[in-house]
Amino acid sequence: MIRPPIRWLVRSPLVSIWVFNYKKFNRMKRLLLLLLLVTGFLVSCQQSFMELTDPTKIPTDQLFSTATNVSAAVTGVYSQLQPIYNNSYFIFGEMASDNAYEPVSANARYFFSIFNVEENNPNLQTMWTDSYRCISRANTVLARAGAVSMDTTLRNRYLAEMKFIRALNYFNLVRIWGAVPLVTEDLGDNYQKAYDYGRTPATEVYAQITKDLREAAAGLPITYPAADLGRATRTAAKGLLGKVLLTQGQYQQAAAVLGELIPGTPSAGNLSSVHTLETNYDNVFSTANEMNKEILFAVRYLSGGVSLGSGFASNFLPTYSGTDIIRVGLSGGPMIRQDLANAFPEGDRRKSVSIGYYTKGNSAATSDYYTRKYIVNGAPFARNDGDNDWIVLRYADVLLMYAEALNEGGQATEALPYLNTVRTRAGLSPLSNQSQAQLRLALENERRLELSYEGHRWFDLVRTNRLLPVLNAFYAKYAAIPSTPQVPNNGLFVNSGGSVVQVQAYQTLFPLPLSERQYNPKLTQNEGY
C-alpha cells in the first residue's frame, strides 16, 4: 500500500519546495504562495530577520547554493515556530490545568479543560504536525548547509541555531507524548521513509535533546545586533538545557548549568551578567519592550499585514475592537479560572498585569477573567496580526528553576534567596525558615503566579509529580452540576455528566493523534487511551 505523504513532509508536485500554510493566510495566498524553499525559506534580513520576501527571489535550482539562501533557510525554520506557539502550545501548558479553561463545549480545546482528550482531538494533530515540520526543516539545514561555500563561523552558528530549535521541539514532544519518533536525518523527497520510525524511548529522546543543546551552546553567540534579536543565543541554550535536566531529575547538573546564568553562584561566569529581572513586571510583556533583558528566548511575530502576526491579543482578550466585550461566551476564547485569580495574595503587583475582570450585560457570559499579558499597549489591533512575541524562556523562570534544583538537592537554605528575588519584584515580603517540603510548595505556587498564561503550568505539575494531587483537589472543590450542559462559572466548572473531573495517572501524557497511528502502525498508543 502506498501511504500518503507525512503531513510535515508535504512538497509541491511542481517544484521541490515545501508548502508554507499559515492559518492567517487567506485562500488566495494559500493557492498562490508556495513558500519556504525546502525549509520555509522565504525570509530575508531586512528590518527584522523574520520579514518575508518575494517567493520568486530564490529560484528552486539555487537551493543551498549560496550563503544567502542558507540564511533564508535558517530563518524559515524559525518561522515554523510561529504556528506552534500561536496555535497549540498554550492549550497543553495552560488549558490542561487549574489556570485556564475553554467556556464553549463545542470547541476542541474544551476537552483539555475537563481532561477528556481523545486521540481524534484536532489540537493533538496540529501540535504534532507543526512540531515535526519544524524538526524536518531543521534537519534539512543541518544536512545540507555543510556543502555550501560560505563563512565557516557563520555556518557553524547557523547549525547551532538549528540544533537549538530541534531540541526545543523534541522537548515539547517528549513531555506531551513521552516516547516519540526521533528523526535526525534529512528525509528529502523520500517521505515514505518516515514510516520506518516507531516510537523512540523517552530516555533516548532526552539524550538527543541534551546533546543538541550542549553543542548549540558551544556554537551560539551570547548576543546579537538589534536586527537579529530573537535568534537562539548561548544563554537560551543553557537555560533550556537546565530545564531539560531539571525535568529529568538531574538536580545537581541542572543547578550547575542554570547557575552559569546567575551572578554569585558557584558556576557563574561570563554569562551571569547577560540577563536580569525587569524592574517592573509589566515591562516584561510590553510590545514596546520586546526582547528585553529578562528574555532568554522568544518566538517573534510581526504585525502589519505580512502574515507573521500573532493571535494572542485576539485569542486571549474578551474584545477585538478595544471598545466592546464581545468574545467570551460567544465565539469562545480561553479564559482564566477564578481559582488562579484568587491565588494572588494581597499586594501582588503581578495580578493587575496578569488578570483582568470584565462585566457585560445581555451576553451569554456576563463576567469573567481574562489575561492582560498580551494587550497591545491599549491600541486597536487586527485579529491574528498582533505584535506580541511568545516568551519561551525568561530570567524569572531561570531563578525559580535554580531554586528548585537546589532545594531538590537538599539545599533549601541556599535556594530560598532566588525565590525571594522573584517575590520582591512582585511586591511580596520574603519567605524565611522554609523546610524542603515547604519550599517545594512555595516554588510551585510562585511559578504559577509568576508564569501564568505563559504555557508552563501543566508541564510544571507533571515534572514535579504533582498533577494528580493538585488538579484533583482543584476539581473536588466544586460540586457537580448535572442539570446544565455547560456552566463555565468563571472556570469553576466540572463536567456535565454529573461527576467531578478525576485526573488519572495515565493523563500525565496525551494520546498520539489518531491519523498518525492509522498511517503508521509502528506508533503504538499511550496507555489509557
Short mmCIF file of C-alpha atoms in Angstrom, two decimals:
data_model
loop_
_atom_site.label_atom_id
_atom_site.label_comp_id
_atom_site.label_asym_id
_atom_site.label_seq_id
_atom_site.Cartn_x
_atom_site.Cartn_y
_atom_site.Cartn_z
CA MET A 1 0.00 0.00 0.00
CA ILE A 2 1.28 3.44 -0.91
CA ARG A 3 0.64 5.65 2.06
CA PRO A 4 0.06 9.40 1.78
CA PRO A 5 2.87 11.86 2.41
CA ILE A 6 3.59 12.68 6.01
CA ARG A 7 1.90 15.99 6.73
CA TRP A 8 5.16 17.59 7.78
CA LEU A 9 6.91 16.49 4.57
CA VAL A 10 4.41 17.84 2.03
CA ARG A 11 6.05 19.08 -1.16
CA SER A 12 4.66 20.68 -4.25
CA PRO A 13 4.47 18.28 -7.23
CA LEU A 14 5.68 21.09 -9.48
CA VAL A 15 8.71 22.41 -7.65
CA SER A 16 10.83 20.96 -4.90
CA ILE A 17 9.75 23.31 -2.16
CA TRP A 18 7.66 22.89 0.93
CA VAL A 19 4.27 24.45 1.22
CA PHE A 20 4.04 27.09 3.89
CA ASN A 21 0.47 27.25 5.13
CA TYR A 22 -0.16 29.65 7.99
CA LYS A 23 -3.81 29.73 9.05
CA LYS A 24 -3.57 33.51 8.79
CA PHE A 25 -3.08 33.45 5.02
CA ASN A 26 -6.26 34.00 3.04
CA ARG A 27 -7.38 31.47 0.45
CA MET A 28 -5.82 33.27 -2.49
CA LYS A 29 -2.46 33.45 -0.75
CA ARG A 30 -2.58 29.78 0.09
CA LEU A 31 -3.20 28.98 -3.55
CA LEU A 32 -0.58 31.31 -4.93
CA LEU A 33 2.27 31.23 -2.43
CA LEU A 34 4.50 28.17 -2.39
CA LEU A 35 6.55 29.45 0.46
CA LEU A 36 9.67 28.34 2.24
CA LEU A 37 12.17 26.75 -0.10
CA VAL A 38 12.95 23.31 1.39
CA THR A 39 12.55 24.65 4.95
CA GLY A 40 10.27 27.60 4.65
CA PHE A 41 12.96 29.67 3.04
CA LEU A 42 11.37 32.93 2.01
CA VAL A 43 12.58 35.23 4.70
CA SER A 44 15.15 37.95 4.36
CA CYS A 45 17.22 40.01 6.76
CA GLN A 46 15.76 43.45 6.21
CA GLN A 47 14.09 45.38 9.07
CA SER A 48 13.90 42.13 11.01
CA PHE A 49 15.26 38.72 10.21
CA MET A 50 11.66 37.46 10.29
CA GLU A 51 10.35 39.60 7.42
CA LEU A 52 9.12 37.84 4.27
CA THR A 53 10.42 38.47 0.79
CA ASP A 54 9.00 37.74 -2.64
CA PRO A 55 8.98 33.93 -3.18
CA THR A 56 10.35 34.37 -6.69
CA LYS A 57 13.59 35.82 -5.31
CA ILE A 58 15.08 32.38 -4.61
CA PRO A 59 14.81 30.05 -7.63
CA THR A 60 14.40 26.39 -6.83
CA ASP A 61 17.62 25.46 -8.66
CA GLN A 62 19.59 27.53 -6.18
CA LEU A 63 18.58 25.68 -3.04
CA PHE A 64 21.53 25.69 -0.65
CA SER A 65 23.77 27.05 -3.36
CA THR A 66 24.71 30.32 -1.64
CA ALA A 67 25.22 31.67 1.86
CA THR A 68 22.26 33.97 1.29
CA ASN A 69 19.96 31.07 0.64
CA VAL A 70 21.25 29.21 3.68
CA SER A 71 20.43 32.30 5.72
CA ALA A 72 16.92 32.33 4.27
CA ALA A 73 16.59 28.63 5.02
CA VAL A 74 17.55 29.14 8.66
CA THR A 75 15.06 31.94 9.05
CA GLY A 76 12.38 29.76 7.52
CA VAL A 77 12.93 27.25 10.32
CA TYR A 78 12.39 29.99 12.88
CA SER A 79 9.17 30.95 11.11
CA GLN A 80 7.84 27.43 11.62
CA LEU A 81 7.93 28.01 15.38
CA GLN A 82 5.21 30.62 14.92
CA PRO A 83 2.23 28.31 14.31
CA ILE A 84 3.37 26.02 17.14
CA TYR A 85 3.17 28.74 19.75
CA ASN A 86 0.35 30.66 18.11
CA ASN A 87 -1.98 27.68 17.76
CA SER A 88 -1.18 24.80 20.08
CA TYR A 89 1.40 25.07 22.83
CA PHE A 90 -0.77 27.10 25.19
CA ILE A 91 -3.53 24.51 25.05
CA PHE A 92 -1.29 21.85 26.57
CA GLY A 93 0.52 24.09 29.02
CA GLU A 94 -2.40 26.05 30.46
CA MET A 95 -5.80 24.67 29.49
CA ALA A 96 -4.98 21.24 30.89
CA SER A 97 -4.54 22.81 34.30
CA ASP A 98 -6.17 24.88 37.02
CA ASN A 99 -5.16 28.11 35.27
CA ALA A 100 -7.32 28.36 32.16
CA TYR A 101 -10.45 26.92 30.61
CA GLU A 102 -12.46 26.92 27.41
CA PRO A 103 -16.04 28.12 28.03
CA VAL A 104 -17.56 26.66 24.85
CA SER A 105 -18.03 22.88 24.82
CA ALA A 106 -18.19 22.80 21.00
CA ASN A 107 -14.55 23.86 20.87
CA ALA A 108 -11.99 21.03 20.89
CA ARG A 109 -9.98 22.94 23.50
CA TYR A 110 -12.83 22.39 25.96
CA PHE A 111 -11.86 18.75 26.40
CA PHE A 112 -8.43 19.74 27.68
CA SER A 113 -10.20 21.74 30.39
CA ILE A 114 -12.04 18.64 31.64
CA PHE A 115 -9.30 16.08 30.91
CA ASN A 116 -11.32 14.24 28.32
CA VAL A 117 -8.91 14.46 25.38
CA GLU A 118 -9.35 11.67 22.85
CA GLU A 119 -7.00 10.68 20.05
CA ASN A 120 -9.11 12.40 17.38
CA ASN A 121 -8.86 15.83 19.03
CA PRO A 122 -7.55 18.12 16.25
CA ASN A 123 -5.27 20.04 18.60
CA LEU A 124 -3.16 16.91 19.02
CA GLN A 125 -2.63 16.61 15.28
CA THR A 126 -1.83 20.30 14.90
CA MET A 127 0.87 20.24 17.56
CA TRP A 128 2.36 17.00 16.22
CA THR A 129 2.38 18.14 12.59
CA ASP A 130 3.75 21.63 13.20
CA SER A 131 6.48 20.35 15.53
CA TYR A 132 7.71 17.64 13.18
CA ARG A 133 7.59 20.00 10.23
CA CYS A 134 9.89 22.35 12.13
CA ILE A 135 12.19 19.47 13.07
CA SER A 136 12.28 18.21 9.48
CA ARG A 137 13.27 21.63 8.18
CA ALA A 138 15.99 21.97 10.79
CA ASN A 139 17.29 18.53 9.79
CA THR A 140 17.47 19.65 6.16
CA VAL A 141 19.61 22.66 7.03
CA LEU A 142 21.86 20.55 9.23
CA ALA A 143 22.34 18.04 6.42
CA ARG A 144 22.82 20.43 3.51
CA ALA A 145 24.46 23.61 4.77
CA GLY A 146 27.84 21.91 5.08
CA ALA A 147 28.18 21.66 1.30
CA VAL A 148 27.69 25.39 0.73
CA SER A 149 30.70 27.63 0.23
CA MET A 150 30.33 30.26 2.95
CA ASP A 151 31.97 31.73 6.01
CA THR A 152 32.74 28.85 8.37
CA THR A 153 31.95 30.79 11.53
CA LEU A 154 28.57 31.84 10.21
CA ARG A 155 27.74 28.33 9.02
CA ASN A 156 28.63 26.87 12.41
CA ARG A 157 26.39 29.42 14.08
CA TYR A 158 23.51 28.50 11.80
CA LEU A 159 24.00 24.82 12.59
CA ALA A 160 23.97 25.61 16.30
CA GLU A 161 20.73 27.54 15.87
CA MET A 162 19.14 24.56 14.13
CA LYS A 163 20.21 22.22 16.92
CA PHE A 164 18.63 24.53 19.47
CA ILE A 165 15.33 24.63 17.57
CA ARG A 166 15.33 20.88 17.04
CA ALA A 167 15.95 20.34 20.75
CA LEU A 168 13.18 22.75 21.70
CA ASN A 169 10.69 20.89 19.54
CA TYR A 170 11.68 17.47 20.80
CA PHE A 171 11.50 18.73 24.38
CA ASN A 172 7.90 19.76 23.79
CA LEU A 173 7.07 16.47 22.07
CA VAL A 174 8.62 14.17 24.67
CA ARG A 175 6.87 15.97 27.51
CA ILE A 176 3.49 15.81 25.77
CA TRP A 177 3.67 12.25 24.39
CA GLY A 178 6.62 10.51 26.02
CA ALA A 179 8.26 8.16 23.52
CA VAL A 180 8.08 9.77 20.06
CA PRO A 181 9.78 9.12 16.71
CA LEU A 182 13.31 10.53 16.87
CA VAL A 183 14.18 11.75 13.37
CA THR A 184 17.53 13.48 12.98
CA GLU A 185 18.22 12.79 9.28
CA ASP A 186 17.14 14.74 6.22
CA LEU A 187 14.42 12.62 4.63
CA GLY A 188 14.35 14.76 1.50
CA ASP A 189 11.79 13.57 -1.03
CA ASN A 190 11.71 10.08 0.47
CA TYR A 191 8.73 10.76 2.70
CA GLN A 192 7.85 7.05 2.84
CA LYS A 193 10.96 6.55 4.96
CA ALA A 194 9.24 8.41 7.76
CA TYR A 195 7.06 5.35 8.23
CA ASP A 196 10.16 3.39 9.23
CA TYR A 197 10.19 5.27 12.51
CA GLY A 198 8.40 3.90 15.51
CA ARG A 199 8.44 5.41 18.97
CA THR A 200 11.89 6.06 20.41
CA PRO A 201 12.16 5.61 24.19
CA ALA A 202 11.93 8.90 26.05
CA THR A 203 15.38 8.41 27.56
CA GLU A 204 16.91 8.34 24.07
CA VAL A 205 14.95 11.41 23.02
CA TYR A 206 16.21 13.26 26.08
CA ALA A 207 19.76 12.15 25.30
CA GLN A 208 19.47 13.70 21.81
CA ILE A 209 17.96 16.88 23.24
CA THR A 210 20.80 17.20 25.72
CA LYS A 211 23.41 16.55 23.04
CA ASP A 212 21.88 19.13 20.71
CA LEU A 213 21.70 21.78 23.42
CA ARG A 214 25.27 21.27 24.59
CA GLU A 215 26.52 21.53 21.02
CA ALA A 216 24.26 24.52 20.38
CA ALA A 217 25.57 26.35 23.45
CA ALA A 218 29.13 25.82 22.25
CA GLY A 219 28.38 27.36 18.84
CA LEU A 220 25.97 30.17 19.65
CA PRO A 221 26.88 33.80 20.38
CA ILE A 222 25.95 35.48 23.63
CA THR A 223 24.20 38.40 21.95
CA TYR A 224 23.13 39.66 18.52
CA PRO A 225 22.70 43.07 16.93
CA ALA A 226 19.18 44.52 17.07
CA ALA A 227 18.12 43.20 13.65
CA ASP A 228 18.83 39.63 14.74
CA LEU A 229 17.18 39.69 18.16
CA GLY A 230 15.10 36.56 18.53
CA ARG A 231 17.72 34.14 17.30
CA ALA A 232 18.89 31.45 19.69
CA THR A 233 21.73 32.53 21.97
CA ARG A 234 24.16 30.74 24.23
CA THR A 235 22.12 31.75 27.28
CA ALA A 236 18.94 30.41 25.67
CA ALA A 237 20.62 27.05 25.07
CA LYS A 238 21.93 26.96 28.64
CA GLY A 239 18.57 27.92 30.09
CA LEU A 240 16.70 25.31 28.08
CA LEU A 241 19.32 22.69 28.92
CA GLY A 242 18.82 23.50 32.60
CA LYS A 243 15.09 22.92 32.24
CA VAL A 244 15.68 19.64 30.39
CA LEU A 245 17.98 18.41 33.16
CA LEU A 246 15.54 19.54 35.83
CA THR A 247 12.72 17.68 34.08
CA GLN A 248 14.81 14.50 34.19
CA GLY A 249 15.50 14.91 37.91
CA GLN A 250 19.20 15.62 37.37
CA TYR A 251 19.23 18.34 40.00
CA GLN A 252 22.94 18.77 40.54
CA GLN A 253 23.62 19.08 36.82
CA ALA A 254 20.65 21.41 36.38
CA ALA A 255 21.90 23.68 39.16
CA ALA A 256 25.37 23.80 37.62
CA VAL A 257 24.04 24.78 34.18
CA LEU A 258 21.44 27.27 35.41
CA GLY A 259 23.96 28.75 37.83
CA GLU A 260 26.06 29.87 34.88
CA LEU A 261 23.34 32.45 34.16
CA ILE A 262 23.07 33.84 37.71
CA PRO A 263 25.60 36.11 39.46
CA GLY A 264 27.17 34.83 42.65
CA THR A 265 26.59 31.13 42.09
CA PRO A 266 29.42 28.57 42.18
CA SER A 267 29.21 28.10 38.40
CA ALA A 268 28.71 31.77 37.48
CA GLY A 269 30.85 33.00 34.62
CA ASN A 270 30.68 35.41 31.71
CA LEU A 271 27.02 34.54 31.08
CA SER A 272 25.87 35.63 34.54
CA SER A 273 25.62 39.32 33.65
CA VAL A 274 23.62 38.92 30.43
CA HIS A 275 20.12 38.72 31.91
CA THR A 276 18.34 40.23 34.88
CA LEU A 277 14.79 40.85 36.02
CA GLU A 278 12.96 43.82 34.60
CA THR A 279 12.31 46.32 37.38
CA ASN A 280 8.59 46.37 36.67
CA TYR A 281 6.73 43.16 35.91
CA ASP A 282 4.55 44.76 33.24
CA ASN A 283 7.61 45.78 31.23
CA VAL A 284 8.34 42.12 30.54
CA PHE A 285 5.27 41.86 28.29
CA SER A 286 5.13 45.32 26.75
CA THR A 287 5.22 45.30 22.96
CA ALA A 288 7.33 48.45 23.25
CA ASN A 289 9.95 46.49 25.20
CA GLU A 290 10.25 43.20 23.33
CA MET A 291 13.39 41.10 23.66
CA ASN A 292 14.19 42.92 26.89
CA LYS A 293 16.95 41.95 29.31
CA GLU A 294 14.77 39.36 31.06
CA ILE A 295 14.04 37.30 27.94
CA LEU A 296 16.33 34.42 27.01
CA PHE A 297 14.26 33.20 24.07
CA ALA A 298 11.01 34.25 22.44
CA VAL A 299 9.20 33.34 19.25
CA ARG A 300 8.93 36.58 17.32
CA TYR A 301 5.89 37.90 15.48
CA LEU A 302 5.40 40.91 13.23
CA SER A 303 2.20 42.87 12.75
CA GLY A 304 1.40 44.97 9.72
CA GLY A 305 -0.30 42.61 7.30
CA VAL A 306 2.76 40.49 6.46
CA SER A 307 1.09 37.31 7.75
CA LEU A 308 3.61 37.00 10.55
CA GLY A 309 1.44 38.46 13.31
CA SER A 310 0.44 36.68 16.49
CA GLY A 311 -3.10 35.86 17.58
CA PHE A 312 -2.56 36.17 21.32
CA ALA A 313 -4.30 39.50 21.77
CA SER A 314 -7.41 38.48 19.83
CA ASN A 315 -7.47 34.95 21.26
CA PHE A 316 -6.93 35.77 24.92
CA LEU A 317 -8.83 39.03 25.30
CA PRO A 318 -12.62 39.30 25.50
CA THR A 319 -12.64 42.02 22.85
CA TYR A 320 -11.43 42.56 19.32
CA SER A 321 -12.03 46.26 19.00
CA GLY A 322 -10.96 47.52 22.39
CA THR A 323 -14.38 49.08 22.93
CA ASP A 324 -16.87 46.28 23.46
CA ILE A 325 -16.73 42.92 25.19
CA ILE A 326 -17.90 40.52 22.52
CA ARG A 327 -15.70 37.45 22.54
CA VAL A 328 -16.13 35.31 25.62
CA GLY A 329 -19.22 33.13 25.74
CA LEU A 330 -19.91 33.84 22.09
CA SER A 331 -17.02 32.63 19.97
CA GLY A 332 -15.19 31.10 22.90
CA GLY A 333 -11.76 32.25 23.97
CA PRO A 334 -9.56 30.63 26.62
CA MET A 335 -10.23 32.33 29.94
CA ILE A 336 -8.57 32.45 33.35
CA ARG A 337 -10.07 30.33 36.10
CA GLN A 338 -11.20 32.17 39.20
CA ASP A 339 -9.03 29.81 41.24
CA LEU A 340 -5.96 31.40 39.66
CA ALA A 341 -7.30 34.89 40.26
CA ASN A 342 -7.87 34.00 43.91
CA ALA A 343 -4.35 32.62 44.27
CA PHE A 344 -2.67 36.03 44.03
CA PRO A 345 -2.08 37.40 47.55
CA GLU A 346 -2.99 40.93 48.56
CA GLY A 347 -0.48 43.41 47.19
CA ASP A 348 0.92 41.16 44.46
CA ARG A 349 1.78 43.56 41.64
CA ARG A 350 1.57 40.78 39.09
CA LYS A 351 -2.17 40.36 39.44
CA SER A 352 -3.15 43.58 37.68
CA VAL A 353 -0.75 42.74 34.84
CA SER A 354 -1.80 39.10 34.59
CA ILE A 355 -5.55 39.26 35.14
CA GLY A 356 -8.39 41.49 34.04
CA TYR A 357 -12.03 41.23 35.02
CA TYR A 358 -14.95 42.30 32.90
CA THR A 359 -18.71 42.53 33.23
CA LYS A 360 -21.11 42.79 30.32
CA GLY A 361 -24.86 42.67 30.30
CA ASN A 362 -27.05 40.92 27.73
CA SER A 363 -24.41 38.32 26.92
CA ALA A 364 -24.06 34.59 27.18
CA ALA A 365 -21.25 35.26 29.63
CA THR A 366 -21.73 38.37 31.74
CA SER A 367 -18.50 38.34 33.70
CA ASP A 368 -15.22 36.51 33.69
CA TYR A 369 -11.45 36.81 33.99
CA TYR A 370 -9.00 37.16 31.13
CA THR A 371 -5.25 37.68 30.86
CA ARG A 372 -3.84 41.15 30.31
CA LYS A 373 -0.33 39.98 29.45
CA TYR A 374 -0.98 40.18 25.72
CA ILE A 375 -2.64 43.57 25.49
CA VAL A 376 -1.08 45.54 22.65
CA ASN A 377 -0.36 48.72 24.61
CA GLY A 378 -4.05 49.61 24.60
CA ALA A 379 -4.04 50.25 20.85
CA PRO A 380 -6.50 48.79 18.32
CA PHE A 381 -5.27 45.66 16.60
CA ALA A 382 -6.27 43.38 13.77
CA ARG A 383 -7.23 39.81 14.57
CA ASN A 384 -4.26 37.45 14.26
CA ASP A 385 -1.98 40.35 13.42
CA GLY A 386 -0.57 41.19 16.82
CA ASP A 387 3.00 42.21 17.51
CA ASN A 388 3.23 40.22 20.74
CA ASP A 389 6.07 37.73 20.93
CA TRP A 390 5.64 34.43 22.75
CA ILE A 391 8.17 34.26 25.57
CA VAL A 392 9.54 30.73 25.75
CA LEU A 393 12.14 31.29 28.46
CA ARG A 394 12.90 34.23 30.75
CA TYR A 395 15.16 35.01 33.66
CA ALA A 396 12.50 34.72 36.38
CA ASP A 397 11.95 31.15 35.21
CA VAL A 398 15.70 30.54 35.44
CA LEU A 399 15.82 31.83 39.04
CA LEU A 400 12.90 29.64 40.09
CA MET A 401 14.32 26.59 38.33
CA TYR A 402 17.67 27.15 40.01
CA ALA A 403 15.96 27.38 43.39
CA GLU A 404 14.07 24.17 42.62
CA ALA A 405 17.24 22.34 41.64
CA LEU A 406 19.00 23.44 44.84
CA ASN A 407 16.03 22.55 47.00
CA GLU A 408 15.62 19.10 45.49
CA GLY A 409 19.33 18.59 46.10
CA GLY A 410 18.84 19.25 49.80
CA GLN A 411 19.91 22.91 49.81
CA ALA A 412 16.72 24.68 50.87
CA THR A 413 18.58 27.46 52.69
CA GLU A 414 20.70 28.25 49.64
CA ALA A 415 17.66 28.08 47.34
CA LEU A 416 15.42 30.49 49.24
CA PRO A 417 17.08 33.80 48.18
CA TYR A 418 16.39 33.07 44.50
CA LEU A 419 12.70 32.55 45.18
CA ASN A 420 12.65 35.73 47.24
CA THR A 421 14.24 37.72 44.42
CA VAL A 422 11.19 36.97 42.29
CA ARG A 423 8.79 37.66 45.16
CA THR A 424 10.42 41.01 45.92
CA ARG A 425 9.78 42.32 42.42
CA ALA A 426 6.15 41.30 42.85
CA GLY A 427 5.91 43.44 45.98
CA LEU A 428 5.69 40.49 48.35
CA SER A 429 7.61 40.02 51.59
CA PRO A 430 10.40 37.44 51.55
CA LEU A 431 9.87 33.98 52.96
CA SER A 432 12.11 32.57 55.67
CA ASN A 433 12.80 29.34 57.54
CA GLN A 434 11.47 27.01 54.85
CA SER A 435 11.90 23.27 55.05
CA GLN A 436 12.47 21.38 51.82
CA ALA A 437 8.81 20.37 51.68
CA GLN A 438 7.60 23.89 52.43
CA LEU A 439 9.89 25.44 49.86
CA ARG A 440 8.80 22.89 47.27
CA LEU A 441 5.19 24.05 47.63
CA ALA A 442 6.22 27.71 47.74
CA LEU A 443 8.08 27.30 44.45
CA GLU A 444 5.11 25.53 42.91
CA ASN A 445 2.85 28.42 43.86
CA GLU A 446 5.36 31.07 42.80
CA ARG A 447 5.77 29.54 39.37
CA ARG A 448 2.01 29.51 38.94
CA LEU A 449 1.73 33.22 39.71
CA GLU A 450 4.89 34.44 38.01
CA LEU A 451 4.47 32.43 34.80
CA SER A 452 0.68 32.25 34.48
CA TYR A 453 -0.67 32.06 30.93
CA GLU A 454 2.83 31.53 29.52
CA GLY A 455 2.39 27.81 28.89
CA HIS A 456 4.14 26.30 31.93
CA ARG A 457 1.55 25.06 34.43
CA TRP A 458 0.72 21.55 33.13
CA PHE A 459 4.38 20.87 32.34
CA ASP A 460 5.44 22.04 35.82
CA LEU A 461 2.90 19.85 37.60
CA VAL A 462 3.87 16.80 35.57
CA ARG A 463 7.59 17.43 36.14
CA THR A 464 7.13 17.59 39.92
CA ASN A 465 4.69 14.65 40.06
CA ARG A 466 2.02 17.00 41.35
CA LEU A 467 -0.50 16.89 38.51
CA LEU A 468 -2.89 14.45 40.14
CA PRO A 469 -2.95 15.80 43.71
CA VAL A 470 -3.18 19.44 42.63
CA LEU A 471 -5.80 19.08 39.91
CA ASN A 472 -7.93 16.50 41.68
CA ALA A 473 -8.02 18.77 44.72
CA PHE A 474 -8.97 21.63 42.42
CA TYR A 475 -11.83 19.77 40.75
CA ALA A 476 -13.03 18.35 44.07
CA LYS A 477 -13.71 21.88 45.35
CA TYR A 478 -16.74 22.26 43.15
CA ALA A 479 -19.98 20.32 43.17
CA ALA A 480 -21.17 18.63 40.01
CA ILE A 481 -23.91 20.37 38.05
CA PRO A 482 -25.70 17.56 36.16
CA SER A 483 -28.73 19.60 35.09
CA THR A 484 -26.79 22.05 32.93
CA PRO A 485 -24.93 21.03 29.78
CA GLN A 486 -22.21 23.56 30.46
CA VAL A 487 -21.82 26.13 33.21
CA PRO A 488 -18.48 27.95 32.99
CA ASN A 489 -18.97 29.80 36.33
CA ASN A 490 -15.68 31.67 36.00
CA GLY A 491 -13.86 28.46 35.23
CA LEU A 492 -15.01 26.71 38.40
CA PHE A 493 -16.98 24.16 36.42
CA VAL A 494 -16.98 20.39 36.32
CA ASN A 495 -18.10 18.11 33.53
CA SER A 496 -21.73 17.97 32.51
CA GLY A 497 -22.21 14.30 33.30
CA GLY A 498 -22.77 14.91 36.98
CA SER A 499 -19.43 13.64 38.26
CA VAL A 500 -16.43 15.64 39.30
CA VAL A 501 -13.49 15.54 36.89
CA GLN A 502 -10.96 12.99 38.09
CA VAL A 503 -7.48 13.17 36.58
CA GLN A 504 -5.91 9.74 36.14
CA ALA A 505 -2.24 8.74 36.25
CA TYR A 506 -2.15 7.98 32.51
CA GLN A 507 -3.10 11.60 31.78
CA THR A 508 0.41 12.81 32.50
CA LEU A 509 0.77 12.11 28.79
CA PHE A 510 -1.61 12.84 25.93
CA PRO A 511 -2.83 10.39 23.26
CA LEU A 512 -0.98 10.18 19.98
CA PRO A 513 -3.02 11.65 17.11
CA LEU A 514 -5.33 9.10 15.54
CA SER A 515 -4.34 9.75 11.93
CA GLU A 516 -0.63 9.28 12.68
CA ARG A 517 -1.33 5.82 14.05
CA GLN A 518 -3.63 4.95 11.16
CA TYR A 519 -0.87 5.59 8.64
CA ASN A 520 1.98 4.23 10.74
CA PRO A 521 1.19 1.02 12.67
CA LYS A 522 4.56 1.26 14.42
CA LEU A 523 3.15 4.10 16.52
CA THR A 524 1.51 2.44 19.50
CA GLN A 525 -0.94 4.40 21.63
CA ASN A 526 -0.18 5.68 25.12
CA GLU A 527 -1.66 3.64 27.94
CA GLY A 528 -5.20 4.57 28.92
CA TYR A 529 -6.29 5.94 25.54
#
